[in-house]
Coordinates of C-alpha atoms in Angstrom, one line a residue:
A15 CA 85.6 57.3 143.6
E16 CA 83.1 59.5 145.3
Q17 CA 80.2 57.4 144.0
L18 CA 81.9 54.3 145.3
G19 CA 82.3 55.9 148.7
D20 CA 86.1 56.3 148.6
L21 CA 86.2 60.0 149.6
P22 CA 89.9 60.1 150.3
R23 CA 90.6 59.0 146.7
A24 CA 88.0 61.4 145.4
A25 CA 89.6 64.3 147.3
A26 CA 93.0 63.4 146.0
S27 CA 91.6 63.3 142.4
F28 CA 89.8 66.7 142.8
D29 CA 93.0 68.2 144.3
A30 CA 95.0 67.0 141.3
V31 CA 93.0 69.3 139.0
A32 CA 91.8 71.9 141.4
E33 CA 94.1 74.6 140.0
R34 CA 92.5 74.5 136.6
S35 CA 89.0 73.4 137.6
A36 CA 86.6 75.5 139.6
P37 CA 84.1 72.7 140.0
A38 CA 86.9 70.4 141.3
R39 CA 88.0 73.0 143.9
A40 CA 84.4 73.5 145.0
R41 CA 83.7 69.8 145.4
L42 CA 87.0 69.3 147.2
E43 CA 86.0 71.8 149.8
E44 CA 82.5 70.2 150.2
I45 CA 83.9 66.7 150.9
R46 CA 87.2 67.7 152.6
A47 CA 86.2 67.2 156.2
E48 CA 84.4 63.9 155.7
A49 CA 87.2 62.6 153.4
S50 CA 89.8 63.5 156.0
D51 CA 87.9 61.7 158.7
Q52 CA 87.6 58.7 156.5
A53 CA 91.3 58.7 155.6
I54 CA 92.4 59.1 159.2
L55 CA 90.2 56.1 160.3
V56 CA 91.9 54.0 157.6
V57 CA 95.4 55.1 158.8
R58 CA 94.5 54.4 162.5
R59 CA 93.0 51.0 161.7
A60 CA 96.2 50.1 159.7
I61 CA 98.4 51.2 162.6
T62 CA 96.3 49.2 165.1
M63 CA 96.6 46.1 162.9
G64 CA 100.4 46.6 162.3
A65 CA 99.9 47.2 158.6
T66 CA 102.5 50.0 158.6
E67 CA 103.0 50.1 154.8
E68 CA 99.2 50.5 154.3
A69 CA 99.2 53.2 156.9
R70 CA 102.1 55.0 155.2
A71 CA 100.4 54.8 151.8
E72 CA 97.1 56.2 153.0
L73 CA 98.8 58.9 154.9
Q74 CA 100.8 59.9 151.9
R75 CA 97.6 60.3 149.9
L76 CA 96.0 62.3 152.7
R77 CA 99.0 64.7 152.8
M78 CA 98.4 65.5 149.1
W79 CA 95.3 67.5 149.8
A80 CA 95.2 68.0 153.6
A81 CA 98.9 68.4 154.5
Q82 CA 98.4 71.3 157.0
D83 CA 95.2 70.1 158.6
A84 CA 95.5 69.7 162.4
A85 CA 94.0 66.2 162.1
T86 CA 96.5 65.2 159.5
L87 CA 99.4 66.4 161.7
G88 CA 97.9 64.4 164.6
V89 CA 97.8 61.1 162.7
I90 CA 101.4 61.8 161.4
S91 CA 102.4 62.0 165.0
E92 CA 100.6 58.7 165.8
L93 CA 102.2 56.9 162.9
A94 CA 105.7 58.2 163.8
A95 CA 105.3 57.0 167.4
A96 CA 104.0 53.6 166.2
L97 CA 107.0 53.2 163.8
D98 CA 109.5 54.9 166.1
D99 CA 110.2 56.9 162.9
S100 CA 112.2 60.0 163.9
Q101 CA 112.2 61.4 160.4
L102 CA 108.4 61.2 160.2
E103 CA 108.1 62.8 163.6
L104 CA 110.4 65.6 162.5
E105 CA 108.2 66.4 159.6
F106 CA 105.2 66.5 162.0
V107 CA 107.0 68.8 164.4
R108 CA 108.3 71.1 161.6
R109 CA 104.7 71.5 160.4
L110 CA 103.4 72.3 163.8
V111 CA 106.1 74.9 164.3
A112 CA 105.3 76.4 160.9
R113 CA 101.7 76.8 161.9
G114 CA 102.8 78.9 164.9
D115 CA 101.9 76.3 167.5
A116 CA 105.3 76.1 169.0
D117 CA 106.0 76.3 172.7
A118 CA 109.5 75.8 174.3
E119 CA 108.9 72.1 174.7
L120 CA 108.0 71.6 171.1
L121 CA 111.0 73.7 169.9
E122 CA 113.3 71.7 172.1
R123 CA 111.9 68.5 170.6
Q124 CA 112.5 69.9 167.1
A125 CA 116.0 70.7 168.0
G126 CA 116.7 67.2 169.2
L127 CA 115.2 65.7 166.1
E128 CA 117.1 68.1 163.8
L129 CA 120.3 67.0 165.5
E130 CA 119.4 63.3 165.2
V131 CA 118.0 63.0 161.6
G132 CA 117.6 66.5 160.1
D133 CA 119.5 69.7 159.9
A134 CA 122.0 69.7 162.8
G135 CA 122.9 73.4 162.2
A136 CA 119.2 74.3 162.6
G137 CA 118.9 72.3 165.7
L138 CA 121.9 74.1 167.3
K139 CA 120.4 77.4 166.3
I140 CA 117.1 76.6 168.0
L141 CA 118.8 75.6 171.2
E142 CA 120.9 78.7 171.2
E143 CA 117.8 80.8 170.8
L144 CA 116.1 78.9 173.7
R145 CA 119.2 79.5 175.8
R146 CA 119.1 83.3 175.1
E147 CA 115.4 83.3 176.0
W148 CA 115.8 81.3 179.2
P149 CA 119.4 81.9 180.4
E150 CA 118.7 80.5 183.9
D151 CA 117.3 77.1 182.6
E152 CA 120.2 74.7 183.4
R153 CA 118.5 71.9 181.5
I154 CA 118.4 73.9 178.2
A155 CA 122.0 74.9 178.9
R156 CA 123.0 71.2 179.2
R157 CA 121.1 70.3 176.0
L158 CA 123.0 73.0 174.2
E159 CA 126.3 71.8 175.5
D160 CA 125.5 68.2 174.5
A161 CA 124.4 69.4 171.0
R162 CA 127.7 71.3 170.5
F163 CA 129.6 68.3 171.6
D164 CA 127.7 66.0 169.2
W165 CA 128.2 68.5 166.4
R166 CA 131.9 68.4 167.0
L167 CA 131.8 64.6 166.9
K168 CA 130.1 64.7 163.5
M169 CA 132.9 66.8 162.2
L170 CA 135.6 64.4 163.3
P171 CA 137.6 62.3 160.9
E172 CA 136.3 58.7 160.4
A173 CA 139.2 57.2 162.5
A174 CA 137.9 59.2 165.5
K175 CA 134.2 58.8 164.9
K176 CA 134.3 55.0 164.7
L177 CA 135.8 54.9 168.2
D178 CA 132.3 55.8 169.6
G179 CA 130.7 52.4 170.2
A180 CA 133.9 50.3 170.1
P181 CA 133.8 47.6 172.8
Q182 CA 137.3 48.1 173.9
L183 CA 139.8 50.9 173.3
D184 CA 143.5 50.5 173.3
R185 CA 145.9 53.3 174.5
G186 CA 146.6 54.4 170.9
Q187 CA 142.8 54.8 170.3
L188 CA 142.4 56.7 173.5
A189 CA 145.1 59.1 172.4
V190 CA 143.3 59.6 169.1
L191 CA 140.1 60.3 170.9
V192 CA 141.7 62.8 173.2
Y193 CA 143.5 64.5 170.3
W194 CA 140.4 65.0 168.1
V195 CA 137.7 65.6 170.7
F196 CA 139.4 68.6 172.4
P197 CA 140.4 71.4 170.1
S198 CA 142.8 72.7 172.8
V199 CA 144.9 69.5 172.4
R200 CA 145.3 70.0 168.6
Y201 CA 146.2 73.7 168.8
Q202 CA 148.1 74.0 172.1
R203 CA 151.9 74.3 171.8
A204 CA 153.7 71.4 173.3
T205 CA 156.6 72.2 175.7
D206 CA 158.2 68.8 175.8
A207 CA 159.8 66.6 173.1
V208 CA 159.2 63.1 174.4
I209 CA 160.2 60.2 172.1
A210 CA 158.1 57.0 172.2
N211 CA 160.0 54.4 170.1
D212 CA 157.1 52.1 169.7
V213 CA 154.8 54.6 167.8
L214 CA 157.2 55.6 165.0
D215 CA 155.4 53.3 162.6
H216 CA 151.9 53.6 164.1
A217 CA 149.1 54.8 161.8
H218 CA 148.2 57.6 164.3
R219 CA 151.7 58.5 165.3
S220 CA 151.2 62.3 165.1
E221 CA 148.1 62.2 167.4
I222 CA 149.9 60.0 170.0
V223 CA 153.0 62.1 169.9
R224 CA 151.0 65.3 170.4
V225 CA 149.1 63.8 173.4
V226 CA 152.3 62.5 175.0
N227 CA 154.2 65.7 174.5
L228 CA 151.4 67.7 176.1
G229 CA 151.7 65.4 179.1
L230 CA 148.2 64.1 178.8
M231 CA 149.3 60.4 178.7
D232 CA 152.5 58.7 179.9
I233 CA 155.2 56.6 178.4
D234 CA 157.6 54.2 180.2
P235 CA 160.5 56.5 180.9
N236 CA 163.0 53.6 180.9
L237 CA 162.0 51.9 177.7
H238 CA 160.6 55.1 176.0
A239 CA 157.5 53.0 175.1
F240 CA 153.9 54.2 174.9
R241 CA 152.5 50.7 174.3
P242 CA 149.7 51.8 172.0
E243 CA 148.2 48.3 171.5
R244 CA 147.7 47.7 175.3
G245 CA 144.1 47.9 176.4
A246 CA 143.2 51.2 177.9
T247 CA 141.5 51.3 181.3
R248 CA 139.1 53.8 182.8
V249 CA 141.8 55.2 185.0
D250 CA 143.9 55.9 181.9
A251 CA 141.0 57.9 180.5
L252 CA 140.2 59.7 183.8
G253 CA 143.9 60.7 184.1
A254 CA 143.9 62.1 180.5
M255 CA 140.7 64.0 181.1
L256 CA 142.0 65.5 184.4
R257 CA 145.2 66.6 182.6
V258 CA 143.1 68.3 179.9
L259 CA 141.3 70.2 182.6
A260 CA 144.6 71.0 184.4
K261 CA 145.6 72.9 181.2
S262 CA 142.7 75.3 181.7
P263 CA 143.6 78.1 184.2
T264 CA 140.0 78.4 185.4
V265 CA 138.6 74.9 185.2
G266 CA 141.9 73.3 186.5
K267 CA 141.3 75.0 189.9
C268 CA 139.1 72.0 190.8
L269 CA 142.4 70.0 191.2
R270 CA 143.4 72.3 194.1
G271 CA 147.1 71.9 193.3
A272 CA 147.1 68.2 192.7
T273 CA 149.0 66.9 189.7
P274 CA 147.1 64.1 188.0
D275 CA 150.1 62.2 186.8
S276 CA 150.9 58.5 186.9
K277 CA 152.3 58.9 190.5
L278 CA 148.8 59.9 191.8
A279 CA 147.0 57.1 193.7
V280 CA 144.0 55.6 191.9
E281 CA 141.7 56.6 194.8
S282 CA 142.9 60.2 194.4
V283 CA 142.2 60.1 190.6
C284 CA 138.6 58.9 191.3
T285 CA 138.1 61.7 194.0
L286 CA 139.5 64.4 191.7
A287 CA 137.3 63.1 188.8
V288 CA 134.2 63.6 190.9
R289 CA 135.4 67.0 192.2
C290 CA 136.1 68.2 188.6
G291 CA 132.8 66.9 187.2
V292 CA 134.3 64.2 185.0
L293 CA 132.4 61.6 187.1
P294 CA 129.0 61.9 188.8
E295 CA 130.2 60.0 191.9
V296 CA 133.1 57.9 193.2
G297 CA 131.1 54.7 192.7
D298 CA 131.2 55.3 189.0
C299 CA 135.0 55.3 188.9
L300 CA 135.8 51.5 188.3
P301 CA 139.4 52.4 187.6
S302 CA 140.7 49.1 186.5
A303 CA 137.8 48.3 184.2
P304 CA 138.4 48.1 180.4
L305 CA 137.5 51.3 178.6
S306 CA 134.8 51.1 175.9
G307 CA 134.3 53.7 173.2
D308 CA 131.0 54.7 174.7
A309 CA 132.5 55.2 178.2
A310 CA 135.4 57.2 176.8
M311 CA 133.0 59.5 174.9
E312 CA 130.9 60.0 178.0
L313 CA 133.9 61.0 180.0
A314 CA 135.0 63.3 177.2
R315 CA 131.5 64.8 177.0
R316 CA 131.5 65.6 180.7
T317 CA 135.0 67.0 180.5
S318 CA 134.0 69.2 177.6
H319 CA 131.0 70.5 179.6
E320 CA 133.4 71.6 182.4
L321 CA 135.6 73.4 179.9
E322 CA 132.6 75.1 178.3
K323 CA 131.5 76.4 181.8
G324 CA 135.0 77.8 182.3

């Protein structure tokens, strides 16, 4: 391979026997720099031409004998960006961190990638360490809160996880989301015993009954009906989130004595949602709009952040 001018292949061959061959080790060191340059040119040329499989194959060979070289790490980063390959980028970032080249920005990037495609526990730990080191950095605090929320979502049962991304939630699904996303809903003692006749045979009866008995969602008092199949609206979700906050003695102070029940005017619900941090601004309220899974999760995320802040 060396005689034919294919130095990357020659380097890989020398590396394969280097542990038991002193001449192979010596020759590998002599050609390493030039072989690495040649291999990186091949990878970059393949990336430019869109030949991603060729680029991957050449990179894989390069990593056999030059895995920790800075140039190799650089081309891993380039290929990861070209392919939008988070797993490959995570490998690159982990190796940079292992080399001791990690600043706060790189560690934060590693945390995000770990949470996305790697070890979520390790990602959380990195963010917690960054938070301890920079306690005044609100952006890191927000990232940590988001990470904790996402971690909780990953631990949810499948029935709750699949709601994220649903185009339209019904009232029963909204109750399931509220029950599983907020630990306080699952463990808080209910003071009322409200009967909803139309959920007795529902697949998620226990979740709906708990949410209703905690006063987080309403039933028709005359018909004793929850109507779980009826499409949920954003005001349904906002009302539920405000009631979750109202249960907290510290966070609920943002309501300033208001009771976010069904008798509260829609405009007041929107105003309170902004005041309590559930919405960024009143223009985002859209109270009568159908409620998607994504929108419900975002409202739950913001509500969770407020509870975390206490």
